[in-house]
Coordinates of N, CA and C and ligand atoms in Angstrom, one line a residue:
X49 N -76.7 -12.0 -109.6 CA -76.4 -10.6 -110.3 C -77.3 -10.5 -111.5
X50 N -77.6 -11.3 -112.8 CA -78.2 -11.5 -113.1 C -79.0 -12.8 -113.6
X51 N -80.8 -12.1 -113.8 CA -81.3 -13.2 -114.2 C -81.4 -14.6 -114.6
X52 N -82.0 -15.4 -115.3 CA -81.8 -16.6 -116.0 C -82.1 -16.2 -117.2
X53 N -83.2 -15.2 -117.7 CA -83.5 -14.4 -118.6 C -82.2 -14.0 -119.2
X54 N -81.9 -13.0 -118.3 CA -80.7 -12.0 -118.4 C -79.0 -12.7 -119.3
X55 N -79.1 -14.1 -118.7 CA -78.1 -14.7 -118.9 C -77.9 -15.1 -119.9
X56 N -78.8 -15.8 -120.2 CA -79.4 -16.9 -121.9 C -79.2 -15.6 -123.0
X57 N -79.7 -14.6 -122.9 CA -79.7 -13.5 -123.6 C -78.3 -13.1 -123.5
X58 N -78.3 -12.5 -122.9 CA -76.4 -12.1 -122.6 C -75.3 -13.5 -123.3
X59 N -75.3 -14.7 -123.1 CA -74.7 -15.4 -123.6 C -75.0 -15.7 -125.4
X60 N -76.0 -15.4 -125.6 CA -76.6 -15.3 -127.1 C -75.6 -14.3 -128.0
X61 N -75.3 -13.7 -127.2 CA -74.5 -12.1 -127.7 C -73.5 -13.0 -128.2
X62 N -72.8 -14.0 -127.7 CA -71.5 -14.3 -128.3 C -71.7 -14.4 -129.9
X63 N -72.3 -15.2 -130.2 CA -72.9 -15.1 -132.0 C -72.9 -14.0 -132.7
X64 N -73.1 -12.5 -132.0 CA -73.1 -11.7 -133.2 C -71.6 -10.9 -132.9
X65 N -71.0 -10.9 -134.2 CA -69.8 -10.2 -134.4 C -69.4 -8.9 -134.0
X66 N -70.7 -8.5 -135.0 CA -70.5 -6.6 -134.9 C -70.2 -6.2 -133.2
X67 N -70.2 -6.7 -132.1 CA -70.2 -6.5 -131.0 C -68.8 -6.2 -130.4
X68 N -68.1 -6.8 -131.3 CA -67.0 -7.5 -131.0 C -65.8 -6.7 -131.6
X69 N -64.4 -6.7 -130.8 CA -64.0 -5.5 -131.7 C -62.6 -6.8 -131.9
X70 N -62.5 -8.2 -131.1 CA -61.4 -9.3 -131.4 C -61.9 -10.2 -131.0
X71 N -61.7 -11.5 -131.3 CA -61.5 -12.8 -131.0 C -60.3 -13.6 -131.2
X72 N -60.6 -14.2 -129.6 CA -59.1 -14.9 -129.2 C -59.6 -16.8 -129.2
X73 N -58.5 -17.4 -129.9 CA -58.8 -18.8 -129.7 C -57.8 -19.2 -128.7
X74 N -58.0 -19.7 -127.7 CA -57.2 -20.0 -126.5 C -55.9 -20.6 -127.3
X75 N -56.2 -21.7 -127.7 CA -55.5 -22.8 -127.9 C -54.3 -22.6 -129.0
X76 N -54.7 -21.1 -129.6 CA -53.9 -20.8 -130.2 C -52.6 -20.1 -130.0
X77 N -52.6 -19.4 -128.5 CA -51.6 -18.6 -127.6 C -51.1 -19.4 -126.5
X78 N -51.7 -21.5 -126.3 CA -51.0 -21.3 -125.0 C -52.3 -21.2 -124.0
X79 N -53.3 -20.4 -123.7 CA -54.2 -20.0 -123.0 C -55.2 -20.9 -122.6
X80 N -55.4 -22.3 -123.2 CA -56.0 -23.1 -122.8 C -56.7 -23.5 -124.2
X81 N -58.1 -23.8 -123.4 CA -59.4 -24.4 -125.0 C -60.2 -24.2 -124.8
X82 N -60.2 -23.2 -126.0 CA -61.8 -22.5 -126.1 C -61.2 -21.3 -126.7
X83 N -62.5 -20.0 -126.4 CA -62.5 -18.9 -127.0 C -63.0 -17.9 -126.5
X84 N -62.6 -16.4 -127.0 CA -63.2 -15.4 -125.9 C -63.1 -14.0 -127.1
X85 N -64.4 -13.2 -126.6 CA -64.1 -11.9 -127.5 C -64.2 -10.8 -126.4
X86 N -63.4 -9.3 -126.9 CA -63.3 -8.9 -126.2 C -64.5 -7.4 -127.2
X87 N -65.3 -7.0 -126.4 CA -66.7 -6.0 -126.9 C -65.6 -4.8 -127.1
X88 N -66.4 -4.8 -128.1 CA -66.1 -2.7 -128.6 C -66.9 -1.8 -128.0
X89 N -66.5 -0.7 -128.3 CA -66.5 0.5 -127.5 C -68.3 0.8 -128.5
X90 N -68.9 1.6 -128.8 CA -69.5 1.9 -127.0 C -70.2 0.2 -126.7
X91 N -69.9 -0.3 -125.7 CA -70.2 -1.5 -125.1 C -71.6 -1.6 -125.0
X92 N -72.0 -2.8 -124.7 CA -74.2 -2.6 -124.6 C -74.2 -2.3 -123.2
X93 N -75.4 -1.7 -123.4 CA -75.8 -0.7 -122.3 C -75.5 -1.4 -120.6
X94 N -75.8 -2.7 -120.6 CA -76.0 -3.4 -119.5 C -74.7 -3.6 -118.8
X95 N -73.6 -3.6 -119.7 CA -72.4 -4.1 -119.3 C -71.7 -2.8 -119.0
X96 N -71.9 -1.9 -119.9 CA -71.7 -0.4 -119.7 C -72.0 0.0 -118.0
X97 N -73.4 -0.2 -117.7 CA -73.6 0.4 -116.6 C -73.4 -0.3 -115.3
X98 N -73.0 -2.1 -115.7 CA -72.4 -2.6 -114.7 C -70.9 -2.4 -114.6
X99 N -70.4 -2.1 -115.7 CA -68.9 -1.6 -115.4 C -68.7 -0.5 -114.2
X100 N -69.8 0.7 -115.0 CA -69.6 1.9 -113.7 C -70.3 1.7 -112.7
X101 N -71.0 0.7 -111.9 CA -72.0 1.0 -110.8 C -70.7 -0.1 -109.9
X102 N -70.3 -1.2 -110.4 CA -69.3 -1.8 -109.8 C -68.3 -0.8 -108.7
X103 N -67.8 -0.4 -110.1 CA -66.7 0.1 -110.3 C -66.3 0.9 -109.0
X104 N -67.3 1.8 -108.4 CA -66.9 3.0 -107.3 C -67.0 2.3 -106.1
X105 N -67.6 1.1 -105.6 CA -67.8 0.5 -104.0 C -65.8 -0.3 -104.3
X106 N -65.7 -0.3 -105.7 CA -64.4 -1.8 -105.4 C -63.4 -0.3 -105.5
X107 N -63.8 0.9 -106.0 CA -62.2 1.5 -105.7 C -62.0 1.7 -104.5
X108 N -62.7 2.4 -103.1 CA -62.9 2.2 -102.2 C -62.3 1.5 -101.9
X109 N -62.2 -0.1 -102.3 CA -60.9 -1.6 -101.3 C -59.8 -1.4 -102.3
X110 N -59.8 -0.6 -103.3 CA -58.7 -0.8 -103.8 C -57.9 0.0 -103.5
X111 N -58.3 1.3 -102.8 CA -57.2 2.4 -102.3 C -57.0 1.6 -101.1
X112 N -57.8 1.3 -99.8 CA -57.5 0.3 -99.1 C -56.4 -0.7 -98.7
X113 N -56.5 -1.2 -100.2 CA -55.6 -2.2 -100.6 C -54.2 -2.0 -101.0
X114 N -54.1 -1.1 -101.4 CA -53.0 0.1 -102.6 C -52.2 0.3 -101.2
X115 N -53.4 1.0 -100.1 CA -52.4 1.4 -98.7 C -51.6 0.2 -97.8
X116 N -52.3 -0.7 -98.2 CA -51.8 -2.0 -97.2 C -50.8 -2.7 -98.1
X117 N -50.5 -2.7 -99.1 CA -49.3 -3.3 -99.5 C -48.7 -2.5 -100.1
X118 N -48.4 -1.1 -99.5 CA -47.4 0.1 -100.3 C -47.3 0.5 -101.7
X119 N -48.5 0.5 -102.3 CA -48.3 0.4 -103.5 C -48.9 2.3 -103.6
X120 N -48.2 2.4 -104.8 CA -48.4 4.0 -104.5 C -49.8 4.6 -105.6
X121 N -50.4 3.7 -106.4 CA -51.3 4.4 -107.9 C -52.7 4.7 -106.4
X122 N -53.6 5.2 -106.6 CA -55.3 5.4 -106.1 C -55.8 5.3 -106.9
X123 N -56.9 5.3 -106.5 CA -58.4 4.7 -108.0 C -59.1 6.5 -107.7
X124 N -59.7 6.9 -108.7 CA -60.8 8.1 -108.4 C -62.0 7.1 -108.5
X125 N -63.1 7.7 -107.5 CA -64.1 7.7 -107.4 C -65.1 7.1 -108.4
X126 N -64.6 7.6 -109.8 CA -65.5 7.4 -111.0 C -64.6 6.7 -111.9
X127 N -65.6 5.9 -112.4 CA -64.7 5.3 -113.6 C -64.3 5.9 -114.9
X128 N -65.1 6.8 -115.2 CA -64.7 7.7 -116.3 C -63.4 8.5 -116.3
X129 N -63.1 9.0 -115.0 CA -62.0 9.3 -114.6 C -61.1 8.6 -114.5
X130 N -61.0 6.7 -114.4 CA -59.9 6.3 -114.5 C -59.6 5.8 -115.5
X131 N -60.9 5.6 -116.6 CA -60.5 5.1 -117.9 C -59.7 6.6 -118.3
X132 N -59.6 7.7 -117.9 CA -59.4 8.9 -119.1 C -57.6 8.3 -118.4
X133 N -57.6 8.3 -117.5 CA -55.9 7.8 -117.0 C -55.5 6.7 -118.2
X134 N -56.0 5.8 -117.7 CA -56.0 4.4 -119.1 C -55.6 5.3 -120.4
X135 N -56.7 5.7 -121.1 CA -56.8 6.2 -122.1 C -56.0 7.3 -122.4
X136 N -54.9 7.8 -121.4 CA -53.9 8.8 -121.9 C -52.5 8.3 -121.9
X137 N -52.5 7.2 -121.1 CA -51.3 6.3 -121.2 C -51.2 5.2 -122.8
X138 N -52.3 5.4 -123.0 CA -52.2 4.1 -124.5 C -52.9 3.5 -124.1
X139 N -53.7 2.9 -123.2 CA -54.7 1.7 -122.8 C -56.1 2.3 -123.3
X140 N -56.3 2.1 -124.7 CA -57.5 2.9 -124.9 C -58.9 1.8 -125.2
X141 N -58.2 0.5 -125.5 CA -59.1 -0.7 -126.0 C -59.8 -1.6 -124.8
X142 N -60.9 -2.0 -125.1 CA -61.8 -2.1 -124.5 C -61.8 -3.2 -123.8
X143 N -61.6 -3.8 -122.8 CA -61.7 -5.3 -122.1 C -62.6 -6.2 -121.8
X144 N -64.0 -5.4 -121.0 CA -64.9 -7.1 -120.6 C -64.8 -7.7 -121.8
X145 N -65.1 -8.7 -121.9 CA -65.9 -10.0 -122.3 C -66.1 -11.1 -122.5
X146 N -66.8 -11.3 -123.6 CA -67.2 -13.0 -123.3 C -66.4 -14.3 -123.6
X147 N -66.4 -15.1 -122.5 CA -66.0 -16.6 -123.3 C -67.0 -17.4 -123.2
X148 N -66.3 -18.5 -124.2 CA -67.2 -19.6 -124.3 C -66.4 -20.6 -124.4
X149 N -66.8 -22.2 -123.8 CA -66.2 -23.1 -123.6 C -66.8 -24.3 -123.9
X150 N -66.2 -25.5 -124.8 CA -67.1 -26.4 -124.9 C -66.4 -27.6 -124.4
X151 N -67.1 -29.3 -124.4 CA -66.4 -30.2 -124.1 C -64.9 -30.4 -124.4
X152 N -64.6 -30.4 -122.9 CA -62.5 -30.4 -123.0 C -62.1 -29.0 -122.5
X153 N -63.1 -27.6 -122.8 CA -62.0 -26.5 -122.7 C -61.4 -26.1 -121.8
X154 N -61.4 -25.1 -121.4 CA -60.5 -25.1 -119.8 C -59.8 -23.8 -120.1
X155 N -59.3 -22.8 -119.1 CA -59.0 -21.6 -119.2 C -57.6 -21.8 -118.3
X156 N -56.1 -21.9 -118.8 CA -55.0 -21.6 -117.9 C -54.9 -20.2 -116.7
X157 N -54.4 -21.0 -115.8 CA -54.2 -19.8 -114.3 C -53.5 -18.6 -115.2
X158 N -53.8 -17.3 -114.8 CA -53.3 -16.2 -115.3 C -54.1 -14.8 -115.0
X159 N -53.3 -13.7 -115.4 CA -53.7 -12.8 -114.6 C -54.2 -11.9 -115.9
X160 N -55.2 -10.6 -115.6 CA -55.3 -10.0 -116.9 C -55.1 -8.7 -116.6
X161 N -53.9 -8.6 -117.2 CA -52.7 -7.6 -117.0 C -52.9 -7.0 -118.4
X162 N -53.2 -5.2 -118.9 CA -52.6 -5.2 -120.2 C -52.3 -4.0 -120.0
X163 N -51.3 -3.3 -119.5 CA -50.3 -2.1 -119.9 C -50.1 -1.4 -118.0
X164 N -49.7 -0.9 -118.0 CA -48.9 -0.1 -116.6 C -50.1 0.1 -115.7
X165 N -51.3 0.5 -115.7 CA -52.3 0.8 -115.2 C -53.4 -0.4 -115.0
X166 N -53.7 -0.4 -113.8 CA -54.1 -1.9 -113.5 C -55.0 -1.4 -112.3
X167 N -56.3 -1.9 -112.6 CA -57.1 -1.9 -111.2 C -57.4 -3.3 -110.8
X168 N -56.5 -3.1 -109.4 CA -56.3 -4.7 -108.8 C -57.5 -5.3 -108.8
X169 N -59.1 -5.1 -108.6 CA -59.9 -5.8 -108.7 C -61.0 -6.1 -110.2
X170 N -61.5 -7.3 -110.5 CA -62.0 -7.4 -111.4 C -63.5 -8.0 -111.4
X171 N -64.0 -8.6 -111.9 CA -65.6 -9.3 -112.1 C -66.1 -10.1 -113.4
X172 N -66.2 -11.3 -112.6 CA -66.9 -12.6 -113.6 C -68.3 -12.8 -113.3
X173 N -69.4 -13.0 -114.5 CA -70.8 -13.1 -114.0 C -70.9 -14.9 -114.4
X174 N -71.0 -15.9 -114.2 CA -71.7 -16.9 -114.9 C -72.8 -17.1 -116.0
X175 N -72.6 -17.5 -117.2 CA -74.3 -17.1 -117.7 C -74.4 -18.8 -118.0
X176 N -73.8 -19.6 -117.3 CA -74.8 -20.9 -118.0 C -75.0 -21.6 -116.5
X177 N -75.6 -22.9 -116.5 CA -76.0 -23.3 -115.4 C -75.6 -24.8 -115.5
X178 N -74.3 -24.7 -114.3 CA -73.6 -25.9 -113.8 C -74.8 -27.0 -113.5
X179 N -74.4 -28.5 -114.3 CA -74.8 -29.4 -113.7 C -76.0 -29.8 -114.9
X180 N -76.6 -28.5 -115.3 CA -77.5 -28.2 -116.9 C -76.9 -28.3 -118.1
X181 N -76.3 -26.8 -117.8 CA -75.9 -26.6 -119.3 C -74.2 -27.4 -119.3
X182 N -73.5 -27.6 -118.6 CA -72.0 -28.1 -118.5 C -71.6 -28.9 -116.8
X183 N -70.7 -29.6 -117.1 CA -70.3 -30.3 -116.0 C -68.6 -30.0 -116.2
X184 N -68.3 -30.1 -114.8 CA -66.7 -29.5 -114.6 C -66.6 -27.8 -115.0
X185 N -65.9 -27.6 -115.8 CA -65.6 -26.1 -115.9 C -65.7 -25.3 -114.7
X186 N -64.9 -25.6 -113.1 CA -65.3 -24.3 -112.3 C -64.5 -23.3 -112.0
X187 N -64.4 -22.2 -111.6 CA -63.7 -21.0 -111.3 C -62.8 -21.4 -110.4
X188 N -61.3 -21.2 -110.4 CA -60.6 -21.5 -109.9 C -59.4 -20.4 -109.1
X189 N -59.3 -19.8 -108.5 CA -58.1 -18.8 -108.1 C -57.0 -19.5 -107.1
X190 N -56.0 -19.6 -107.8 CA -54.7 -19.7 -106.8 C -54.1 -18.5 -106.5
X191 N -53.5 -18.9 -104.8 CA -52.8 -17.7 -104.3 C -51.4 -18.5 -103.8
X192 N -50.3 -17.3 -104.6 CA -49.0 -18.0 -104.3 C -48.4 -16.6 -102.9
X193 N -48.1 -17.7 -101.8 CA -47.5 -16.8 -101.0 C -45.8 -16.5 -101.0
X194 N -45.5 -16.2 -100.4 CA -43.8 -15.5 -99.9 C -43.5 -16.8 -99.5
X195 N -42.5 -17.4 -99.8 CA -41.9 -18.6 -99.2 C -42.8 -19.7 -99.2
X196 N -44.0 -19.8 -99.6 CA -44.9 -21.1 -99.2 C -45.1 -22.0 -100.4
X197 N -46.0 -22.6 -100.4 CA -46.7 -23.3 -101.2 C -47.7 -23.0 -101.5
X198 N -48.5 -23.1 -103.5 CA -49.8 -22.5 -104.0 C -50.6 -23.1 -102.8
X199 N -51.7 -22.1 -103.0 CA -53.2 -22.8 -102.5 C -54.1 -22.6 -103.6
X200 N -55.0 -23.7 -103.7 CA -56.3 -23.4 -104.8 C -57.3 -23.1 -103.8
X201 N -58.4 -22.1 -104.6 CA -60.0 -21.9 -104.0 C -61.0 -22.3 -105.2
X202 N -61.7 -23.1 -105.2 CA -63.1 -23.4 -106.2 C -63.9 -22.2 -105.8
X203 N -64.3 -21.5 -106.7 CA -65.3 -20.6 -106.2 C -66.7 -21.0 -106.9
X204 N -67.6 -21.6 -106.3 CA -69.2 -22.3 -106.7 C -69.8 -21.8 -107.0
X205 N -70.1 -21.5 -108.3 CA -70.8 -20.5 -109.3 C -72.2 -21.0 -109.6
X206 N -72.8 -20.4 -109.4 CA -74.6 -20.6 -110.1 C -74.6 -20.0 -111.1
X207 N -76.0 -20.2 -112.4 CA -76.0 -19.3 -113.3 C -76.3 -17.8 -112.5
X208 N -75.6 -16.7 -113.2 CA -76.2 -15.7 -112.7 C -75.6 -15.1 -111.6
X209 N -74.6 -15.9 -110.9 CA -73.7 -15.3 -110.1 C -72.3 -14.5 -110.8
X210 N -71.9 -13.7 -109.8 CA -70.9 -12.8 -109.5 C -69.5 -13.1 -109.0
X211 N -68.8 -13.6 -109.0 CA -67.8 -13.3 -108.3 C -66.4 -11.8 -109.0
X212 N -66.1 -11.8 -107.7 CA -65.2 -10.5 -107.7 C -63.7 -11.0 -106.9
X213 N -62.7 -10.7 -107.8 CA -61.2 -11.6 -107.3 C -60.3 -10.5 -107.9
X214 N -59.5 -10.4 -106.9 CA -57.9 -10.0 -107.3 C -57.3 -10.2 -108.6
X215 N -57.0 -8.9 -109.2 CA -56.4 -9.5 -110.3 C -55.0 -9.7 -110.4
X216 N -54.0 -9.2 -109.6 CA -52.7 -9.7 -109.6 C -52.4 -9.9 -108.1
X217 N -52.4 -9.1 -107.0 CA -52.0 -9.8 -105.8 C -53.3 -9.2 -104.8
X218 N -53.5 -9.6 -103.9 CA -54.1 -9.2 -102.7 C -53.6 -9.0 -101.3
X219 N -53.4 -8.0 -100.2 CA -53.3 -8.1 -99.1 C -53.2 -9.2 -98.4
X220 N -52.2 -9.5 -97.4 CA -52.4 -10.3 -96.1 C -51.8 -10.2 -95.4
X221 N -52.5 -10.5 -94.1 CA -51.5 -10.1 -92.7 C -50.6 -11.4 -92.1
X222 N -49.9 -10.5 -92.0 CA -48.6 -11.4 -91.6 C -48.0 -10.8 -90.2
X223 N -47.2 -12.3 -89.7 CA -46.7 -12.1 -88.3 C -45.9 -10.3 -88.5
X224 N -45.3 -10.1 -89.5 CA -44.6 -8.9 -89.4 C -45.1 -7.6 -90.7
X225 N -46.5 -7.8 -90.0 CA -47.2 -7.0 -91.7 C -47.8 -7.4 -92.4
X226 N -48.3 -6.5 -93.6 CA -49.0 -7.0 -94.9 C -47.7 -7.3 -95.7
X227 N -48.5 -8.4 -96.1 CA -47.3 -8.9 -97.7 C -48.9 -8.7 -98.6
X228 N -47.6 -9.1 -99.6 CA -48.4 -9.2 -101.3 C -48.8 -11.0 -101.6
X229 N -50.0 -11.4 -101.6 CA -50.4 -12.4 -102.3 C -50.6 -12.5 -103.4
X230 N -49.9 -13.3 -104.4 CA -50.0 -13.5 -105.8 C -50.8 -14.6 -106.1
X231 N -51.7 -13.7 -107.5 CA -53.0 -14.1 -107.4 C -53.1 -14.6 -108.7
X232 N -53.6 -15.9 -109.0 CA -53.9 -16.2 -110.8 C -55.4 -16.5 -110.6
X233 N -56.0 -16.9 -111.9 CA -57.6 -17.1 -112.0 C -57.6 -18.4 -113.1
X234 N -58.4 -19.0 -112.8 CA -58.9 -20.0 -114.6 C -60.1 -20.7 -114.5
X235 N -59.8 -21.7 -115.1 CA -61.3 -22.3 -115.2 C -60.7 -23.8 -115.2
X236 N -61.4 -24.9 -114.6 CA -61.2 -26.3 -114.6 C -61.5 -26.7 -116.0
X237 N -61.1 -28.2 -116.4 CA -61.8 -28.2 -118.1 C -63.0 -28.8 -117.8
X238 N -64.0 -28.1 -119.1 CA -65.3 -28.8 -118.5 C -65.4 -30.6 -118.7
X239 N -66.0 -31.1 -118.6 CA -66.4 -32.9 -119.0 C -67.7 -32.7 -119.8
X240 N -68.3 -31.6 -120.0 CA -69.1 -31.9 -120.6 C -70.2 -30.5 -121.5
X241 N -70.5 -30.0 -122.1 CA -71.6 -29.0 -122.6 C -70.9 -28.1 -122.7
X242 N -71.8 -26.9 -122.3 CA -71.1 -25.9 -122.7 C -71.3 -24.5 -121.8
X243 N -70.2 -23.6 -121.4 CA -70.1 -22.5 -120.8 C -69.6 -21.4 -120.9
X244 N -70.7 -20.0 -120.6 CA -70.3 -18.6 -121.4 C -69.7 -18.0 -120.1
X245 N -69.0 -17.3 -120.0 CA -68.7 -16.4 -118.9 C -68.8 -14.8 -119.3
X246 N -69.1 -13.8 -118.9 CA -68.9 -12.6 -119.0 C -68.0 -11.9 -117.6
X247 N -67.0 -11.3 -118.3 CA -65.5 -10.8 -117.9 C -66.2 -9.6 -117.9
X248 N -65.7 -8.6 -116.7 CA -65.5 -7.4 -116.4 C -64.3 -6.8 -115.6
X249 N -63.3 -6.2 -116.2 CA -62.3 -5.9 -116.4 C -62.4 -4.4 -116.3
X250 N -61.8 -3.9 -115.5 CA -61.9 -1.8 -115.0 C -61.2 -1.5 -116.1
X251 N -59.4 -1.5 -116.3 CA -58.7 -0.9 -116.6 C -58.7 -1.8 -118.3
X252 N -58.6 -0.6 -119.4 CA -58.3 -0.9 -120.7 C -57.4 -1.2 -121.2
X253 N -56.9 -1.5 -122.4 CA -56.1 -2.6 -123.0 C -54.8 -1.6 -124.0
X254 N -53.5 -1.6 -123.9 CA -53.3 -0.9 -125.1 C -52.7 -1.9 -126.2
Ligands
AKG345 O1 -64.7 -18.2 -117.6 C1 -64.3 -17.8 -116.5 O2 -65.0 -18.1 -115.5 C2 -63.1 -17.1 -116.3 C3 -63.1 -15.8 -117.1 C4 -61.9 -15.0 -117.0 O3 -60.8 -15.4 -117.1 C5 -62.1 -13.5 -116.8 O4 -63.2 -13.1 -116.7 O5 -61.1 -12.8 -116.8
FE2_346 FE1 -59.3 -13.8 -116.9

């Protein structure tokens, strides 16, 4: 998704403040170890226009999705239109961003939920490079079913990759229908160096 260029620069951002409208220390809520800030409004251009270009192919599965497990909200088309929904409910504060993680940290399973309005799908880019810049730390989603037992998925991240995951449940077909899959996210602890992630998150924060 992006560069190696792209990345090293993008992860550089964590250092400057003015960017930033909070910082969270994991370790201080429970959340694991390490740290993450969440960008102020108007966001840099790059993340700005990756929020909206995302945004309209995943509402598409998310109405999709909305219809297969009976859920009644739709996404519009544009994201401007669904932040103005966000933003009239109280969710007016701004979500992507960045973490960073060093030897030991680790990100607990959880979902990123912040007020009534929720667009089930989200977006993590990688910006450091497994195996280089850090060892351990990988992306991790469990899915808890109806009656069963968790399952984990490693999802194998390169610098520069994308992945795209459910943020609270996802569709599945079942002998008698779709059910709801419950869905968490984290990070393994790393063993070693260090790792930035950039968070893209649709719906805002109140
Ligand atoms: O660092 C990661 O890969 C996980 C980031 C995360 O929790 C998020 O983007 O919501
Ligand atoms: Fe997250």
């Amino acid at each position: 998704m992006l560069t190696a260029d792209e990345c090293i620069a993008m992860a550089a951002q964590y250092a400057q403040p003015q960017l930033y409208r909070s910082r969270v220390v994991m370790s201080q809520h429970g959340f694991g170890s390490g740290e993450y800030q969440y960008f102020r409004y108007p966001l840099p251009s790059m993340i700005s226009a990756l929020r909206q270009s995302l945004y309209g192919p995943l509402a598409a599965i998310a109405n999709h999705w909305h219809e297969a497990m009976d859920l009644e909200a739709r996404f519009p088309p544009d994201h401007a239109e669904f932040l103005a929904r966000c933003h009239a409910a109280g969710q007016t504060r701004p979500t992507p961003l960045m973490l960073q993680y060093g030897p030991g940290d680790y990100n607990c399973l959880h979902q990123d939920l912040y007020g009534d309005h929720v667009f089930p799908l989200q977006a993590a880019i990688l910006l450091s490079e497994p195996g280089t810049d850090f060892d351990g730390g990988e992306f991790v989603l469990t899915e808890q079913r109806p009656r069963m037992q968790s399952r984990v998925e490693v999802v194998p991240l390169k610098r520069g990759d994308m992945v795209i995951f459910p943020v609270n449940h996802r569709p599945a077909q079942g002998a008698r229908g779709v059910y709801r899959v419950n869905m968490r996210h984290g990070v393994s602890r790393l063993r070693a160096g260090s790792r930035h992630t950039l968070g893209i998150i649709f719906h805002d924060a109140n």
